[in-house]
Structures are given as C-alpha cells and as structure tokens.
Amino acid sequence: MKLRAVFQAALALGAALAVVGGAAIAVLHLVQPDLAMLKPLEAAYRHIVFGFLFLTLFAVASALLEALAPAPPRVPAAAPVAPPTADAPAPSPPPDRLSGLYHEMKIYVDLEMWELALEKASQIVKEHPATKEAELVSRNLNELRWKAEPKFVSQGRPMSADQEKQFREKGLAQMYQHVKTYMDLEMWELARQKAVAIMKSFPDSPESAELIKVFETIQRKAAEAVGSDAPAGSGGFSP
C-alpha cells in the first residue's frame, strides 16, 4: 500500500512537470525563438518526459503483477462468543440418611410405635455402626425389642413397606385411643402432648383430623390444670 502511494505521487508530480515544462518551452519558442537557454531547457524537458514515461511503465507493470497475484486465503471469522450465563443452581444434596432414620425412630418412640422404632434403630446400628447415634441406639435396643410385638421380633428380617404401613396405622389408632383415655381421665397435659405429636408427625392422617376438632378444648383444659396446680400467692406463713 505504501509503494502504490509513492508511485501515485511520483506519477502526479511527473505529469505536472511534463505539462508545465512543455507549456513553458512552447511559450519561449513563440516569444524568443533565438534564446540561448532554449536548447538546454529542451534537453532537460526530454529527460523529465523520459523519466515520467519510465515511471509510468513501472507503475503499470506493478499494478498488473498485483492484479495477477493469487488472493490470500480468507481467514474464517471467529465464532461469536456467547455472553456468560449464570450458572445453574447446583442440585441440593440429598438429606442425611442417618439423621432421617434417627428422627423417624424418635417419632415412633414418642408415639409408642415400638415395632417401627425397633426397625429404624436396627437400621441405624447396621448401616452406621461407628456413629454416635448407633452408640446411643445400641443401649436401648433390648428395651425396644421387649416393647415390640414378639411376633415381629421373632421374624428376624427387615420390615416390608406393607408391614411398615400396617404398623403405622395400628400405632396411630392406639395412640389416638390413648389420647381419648387421657381426656376421659382428665390427664389433659398428657393428652395435649400426644395429640401434638400425632398432628405434627402425621398431619394427613384421619387421627390428626379428629384431634384438630378437639385440640382447642384439650389445650384449654391443660392450661387450666397447670394453673390450678400452681401454688397460691404468698399471703403470709403461719406455723
């Protein structure tokens, strides 16, 4: 590109000198044909014209060579870079199985579902033997076996899903009956505790639906019982 610009500037300058010089010599021939400097000027003009023609020929040859040269290979355009997108949220880790088993066992113990509690306790000891939970559970396995149904303890194999469902329904029915017994005996705080355990752990069960209907009464009676058991305000002490 730079060489072409030099050629173009030189051609423009040579053309200008040729035109101006030719015009000046022509005027001198008309005005003073016998001028002594006319012949040297004509010789210099011929040199200028010759140089201009040579430069023109060289520029034309250079343009032809450039036109005949093979085109440079086209470089493929770089693929557009997609804007960075926010990373998708990582999937949440699965709940800790040990914590889940231990929590279920505590619920079943609280609701006196001994067969289910024993099943979860056995799973903890078998699947997580070197944990604190397994150590705590091991201390109470014999008591859980004693409270569980002997038929279930003697089977010596893991509980199936159908068995777990049956024991859960049976345990809920028994615990609901305990709540009613506590109410009949006016043991309102015990009734409240067991009713809360059922409604919290199995909110969709029929027993929970029945307890919701009477829970306001249970809670009020439990509060009244606690108030009546409280010591009266001090009004002096007499021996």
Short mmCIF file of C-alpha atoms in Angstrom, two decimals:
data_model
loop_
_atom_site.label_atom_id
_atom_site.label_comp_id
_atom_site.label_asym_id
_atom_site.label_seq_id
_atom_site.Cartn_x
_atom_site.Cartn_y
_atom_site.Cartn_z
CA MET A 1 0.00 0.00 0.00
CA LYS A 2 2.86 2.41 0.77
CA LEU A 3 4.64 1.63 -2.56
CA ARG A 4 1.48 2.28 -4.50
CA ALA A 5 1.07 5.65 -2.81
CA VAL A 6 4.67 6.59 -3.76
CA PHE A 7 4.07 5.62 -7.38
CA GLN A 8 0.87 7.64 -7.50
CA ALA A 9 2.57 10.72 -6.03
CA ALA A 10 5.51 10.39 -8.44
CA LEU A 11 3.19 9.99 -11.46
CA ALA A 12 1.19 13.04 -10.40
CA LEU A 13 4.38 15.08 -9.97
CA GLY A 14 5.82 13.88 -13.32
CA ALA A 15 2.58 14.66 -15.13
CA ALA A 16 2.54 18.15 -13.65
CA LEU A 17 6.17 18.82 -14.63
CA ALA A 18 5.58 17.48 -18.14
CA VAL A 19 2.59 19.71 -18.69
CA VAL A 20 4.13 22.80 -17.13
CA GLY A 21 7.53 22.30 -18.74
CA GLY A 22 6.04 21.66 -22.19
CA ALA A 23 3.88 24.74 -21.93
CA ALA A 24 6.83 26.90 -20.80
CA ILE A 25 9.09 25.73 -23.66
CA ALA A 26 6.30 26.30 -26.15
CA VAL A 27 5.83 29.86 -24.88
CA LEU A 28 9.59 30.52 -25.11
CA HIS A 29 9.65 29.27 -28.70
CA LEU A 30 6.98 31.79 -29.56
CA VAL A 31 8.36 34.71 -27.63
CA GLN A 32 12.15 34.31 -28.02
CA PRO A 33 12.97 31.58 -30.51
CA ASP A 34 16.65 32.52 -30.53
CA LEU A 35 17.10 32.33 -26.74
CA ALA A 36 20.41 30.65 -25.85
CA MET A 37 18.93 28.67 -22.90
CA LEU A 38 16.18 27.20 -25.01
CA LYS A 39 18.16 24.15 -26.16
CA PRO A 40 19.34 23.16 -22.61
CA LEU A 41 15.77 23.56 -21.42
CA GLU A 42 14.52 21.30 -24.19
CA ALA A 43 17.12 18.67 -23.26
CA ALA A 44 16.10 18.82 -19.59
CA TYR A 45 12.45 18.58 -20.58
CA ARG A 46 13.15 15.48 -22.64
CA HIS A 47 14.81 13.86 -19.61
CA ILE A 48 11.80 14.71 -17.45
CA VAL A 49 9.40 13.25 -20.01
CA PHE A 50 11.55 10.12 -20.37
CA GLY A 51 11.60 9.64 -16.58
CA PHE A 52 7.86 10.16 -16.41
CA LEU A 53 7.28 7.55 -19.12
CA PHE A 54 9.62 5.07 -17.41
CA LEU A 55 7.89 5.60 -14.08
CA THR A 56 4.51 5.16 -15.73
CA LEU A 57 5.62 1.88 -17.32
CA PHE A 58 6.97 0.65 -13.99
CA ALA A 59 3.72 1.57 -12.19
CA VAL A 60 1.63 -0.23 -14.82
CA ALA A 61 3.78 -3.38 -14.52
CA SER A 62 3.48 -3.30 -10.73
CA ALA A 63 -0.31 -2.96 -10.94
CA LEU A 64 -0.51 -5.93 -13.34
CA LEU A 65 1.62 -8.10 -11.07
CA GLU A 66 -0.53 -7.22 -8.09
CA ALA A 67 -3.72 -7.97 -10.01
CA LEU A 68 -2.40 -11.36 -11.21
CA ALA A 69 -1.12 -12.43 -7.76
CA PRO A 70 -3.27 -15.10 -6.02
CA ALA A 71 -5.63 -13.78 -3.40
CA PRO A 72 -4.57 -14.50 0.19
CA PRO A 73 -6.57 -17.22 1.88
CA ARG A 74 -9.55 -15.95 3.74
CA VAL A 75 -9.35 -16.41 7.45
CA PRO A 76 -12.69 -17.63 8.79
CA ALA A 77 -14.28 -15.21 11.15
CA ALA A 78 -14.15 -16.23 14.73
CA ALA A 79 -17.39 -17.61 16.04
CA PRO A 80 -19.19 -15.10 18.24
CA VAL A 81 -18.59 -15.77 21.88
CA ALA A 82 -21.82 -16.28 23.73
CA PRO A 83 -22.19 -14.00 26.73
CA PRO A 84 -21.55 -15.78 30.00
CA THR A 85 -24.70 -17.06 31.57
CA ALA A 86 -25.34 -17.52 35.22
CA ASP A 87 -24.52 -20.99 36.42
CA ALA A 88 -27.47 -23.20 37.04
CA PRO A 89 -28.10 -23.79 40.66
CA ALA A 90 -26.49 -26.87 41.92
CA PRO A 91 -28.85 -29.56 42.95
CA SER A 92 -29.39 -29.67 46.65
CA PRO A 93 -27.67 -32.61 48.34
CA PRO A 94 -29.91 -35.50 49.44
CA PRO A 95 -30.93 -35.45 53.08
CA ASP A 96 -28.63 -37.23 55.50
CA ARG A 97 -29.98 -40.78 55.79
CA LEU A 98 -28.61 -41.21 59.30
CA SER A 99 -30.34 -38.06 60.54
CA GLY A 100 -33.56 -39.12 58.82
CA LEU A 101 -33.52 -42.59 60.40
CA TYR A 102 -32.77 -41.20 63.84
CA HIS A 103 -35.53 -38.60 63.54
CA GLU A 104 -38.07 -41.24 62.47
CA MET A 105 -37.05 -43.51 65.34
CA LYS A 106 -37.61 -40.70 67.84
CA ILE A 107 -41.06 -40.01 66.41
CA TYR A 108 -42.03 -43.68 66.68
CA VAL A 109 -40.73 -43.88 70.27
CA ASP A 110 -42.70 -40.76 71.16
CA LEU A 111 -45.86 -42.31 69.66
CA GLU A 112 -45.10 -45.70 71.24
CA MET A 113 -44.89 -47.42 67.86
CA TRP A 114 -42.31 -49.87 69.17
CA GLU A 115 -42.07 -52.13 66.12
CA LEU A 116 -41.33 -49.18 63.83
CA ALA A 117 -38.90 -47.67 66.34
CA LEU A 118 -37.07 -51.02 66.59
CA GLU A 119 -36.88 -51.27 62.78
CA LYS A 120 -35.29 -47.79 62.45
CA ALA A 121 -32.94 -48.44 65.38
CA SER A 122 -31.76 -51.69 63.79
CA GLN A 123 -31.10 -49.89 60.51
CA ILE A 124 -29.02 -47.26 62.28
CA VAL A 125 -26.87 -49.87 64.03
CA LYS A 126 -26.44 -51.92 60.85
CA GLU A 127 -25.83 -49.14 58.32
CA HIS A 128 -23.98 -46.61 60.52
CA PRO A 129 -22.16 -48.70 63.14
CA ALA A 130 -19.40 -46.23 64.04
CA THR A 131 -21.60 -43.21 64.76
CA LYS A 132 -22.76 -41.54 67.95
CA GLU A 133 -26.36 -42.29 67.02
CA ALA A 134 -25.60 -46.01 66.68
CA GLU A 135 -23.96 -46.00 70.11
CA LEU A 136 -26.97 -44.32 71.70
CA VAL A 137 -29.41 -46.65 69.97
CA SER A 138 -27.46 -49.78 70.94
CA ARG A 139 -28.02 -49.03 74.62
CA ASN A 140 -31.80 -49.18 74.14
CA LEU A 141 -32.19 -51.97 71.59
CA ASN A 142 -33.12 -54.57 74.18
CA GLU A 143 -35.82 -52.32 75.66
CA LEU A 144 -37.24 -51.68 72.20
CA ARG A 145 -37.28 -55.43 71.48
CA TRP A 146 -39.07 -56.06 74.75
CA LYS A 147 -41.77 -53.48 73.96
CA ALA A 148 -42.20 -54.53 70.34
CA GLU A 149 -44.61 -57.24 69.33
CA PRO A 150 -42.94 -60.66 69.96
CA LYS A 151 -44.15 -61.95 66.61
CA PHE A 152 -42.37 -59.12 64.82
CA VAL A 153 -39.16 -59.54 66.84
CA SER A 154 -39.04 -63.26 66.09
CA GLN A 155 -39.32 -62.83 62.33
CA GLY A 156 -35.67 -61.65 62.19
CA ARG A 157 -35.89 -59.97 58.80
CA PRO A 158 -36.29 -56.33 57.63
CA MET A 159 -39.77 -54.86 57.62
CA SER A 160 -41.51 -54.61 54.25
CA ALA A 161 -43.28 -51.45 53.07
CA ASP A 162 -46.69 -53.06 53.64
CA GLN A 163 -45.73 -54.10 57.15
CA GLU A 164 -44.49 -50.60 57.94
CA LYS A 165 -47.78 -49.14 56.74
CA GLN A 166 -49.79 -51.62 58.82
CA PHE A 167 -47.78 -50.96 61.98
CA ARG A 168 -48.05 -47.20 61.44
CA GLU A 169 -51.84 -47.34 61.06
CA LYS A 170 -52.10 -49.64 64.08
CA GLY A 171 -49.84 -47.37 66.16
CA LEU A 172 -51.78 -44.24 65.23
CA ALA A 173 -55.04 -45.89 66.18
CA GLN A 174 -53.63 -46.96 69.54
CA MET A 175 -52.13 -43.55 70.26
CA TYR A 176 -55.42 -41.85 69.36
CA GLN A 177 -57.12 -44.14 71.81
CA HIS A 178 -54.54 -43.19 74.46
CA VAL A 179 -55.37 -39.50 73.91
CA LYS A 180 -59.06 -40.22 74.41
CA THR A 181 -58.27 -42.20 77.56
CA TYR A 182 -56.18 -39.30 78.92
CA MET A 183 -59.09 -36.98 78.20
CA ASP A 184 -61.55 -39.23 79.98
CA LEU A 185 -59.22 -39.37 82.99
CA GLU A 186 -58.72 -35.57 82.77
CA MET A 187 -54.99 -36.04 82.23
CA TRP A 188 -55.01 -33.03 79.95
CA GLU A 189 -51.28 -32.35 79.69
CA LEU A 190 -50.55 -35.91 78.59
CA ALA A 191 -53.45 -35.73 76.16
CA ARG A 192 -52.07 -32.47 74.78
CA GLN A 193 -48.53 -33.84 74.35
CA LYS A 194 -49.66 -36.97 72.50
CA ALA A 195 -52.14 -35.01 70.37
CA VAL A 196 -49.39 -32.58 69.33
CA ALA A 197 -47.07 -35.49 68.47
CA ILE A 198 -49.71 -37.09 66.22
CA MET A 199 -50.70 -33.86 64.45
CA LYS A 200 -47.09 -32.80 63.94
CA SER A 201 -45.74 -36.15 62.71
CA PHE A 202 -48.76 -37.36 60.71
CA PRO A 203 -50.78 -34.25 59.79
CA ASP A 204 -52.63 -36.02 56.94
CA SER A 205 -53.83 -38.97 58.99
CA PRO A 206 -57.51 -39.43 59.97
CA GLU A 207 -56.47 -39.39 63.64
CA SER A 208 -54.89 -35.97 63.19
CA ALA A 209 -58.07 -34.66 61.56
CA GLU A 210 -60.14 -35.86 64.53
CA LEU A 211 -57.74 -34.39 67.09
CA ILE A 212 -57.81 -30.98 65.40
CA LYS A 213 -61.53 -30.79 66.20
CA VAL A 214 -60.97 -31.20 69.96
CA PHE A 215 -57.47 -29.80 70.36
CA GLU A 216 -58.67 -26.35 71.46
CA THR A 217 -60.53 -27.97 74.33
CA ILE A 218 -57.53 -30.15 75.23
CA GLN A 219 -55.20 -27.16 75.23
CA ARG A 220 -57.57 -25.03 77.34
CA LYS A 221 -58.10 -27.80 79.88
CA ALA A 222 -54.35 -28.44 80.08
CA ALA A 223 -53.71 -24.75 80.78
CA GLU A 224 -56.42 -24.70 83.46
CA ALA A 225 -54.93 -27.81 85.07
CA VAL A 226 -51.48 -26.25 85.20
CA GLY A 227 -52.96 -23.06 86.69
CA SER A 228 -54.86 -24.92 89.36
CA ASP A 229 -51.74 -26.85 90.38
CA ALA A 230 -49.68 -23.65 90.77
CA PRO A 231 -49.02 -22.53 94.37
CA ALA A 232 -51.21 -19.72 95.64
CA GLY A 233 -49.70 -16.29 96.11
CA SER A 234 -47.89 -15.80 99.38
CA GLY A 235 -50.15 -14.18 101.93
CA GLY A 236 -48.00 -14.81 104.97
CA PHE A 237 -46.75 -18.01 106.56
CA SER A 238 -48.17 -19.36 109.78
CA PRO A 239 -46.52 -22.22 111.60
#
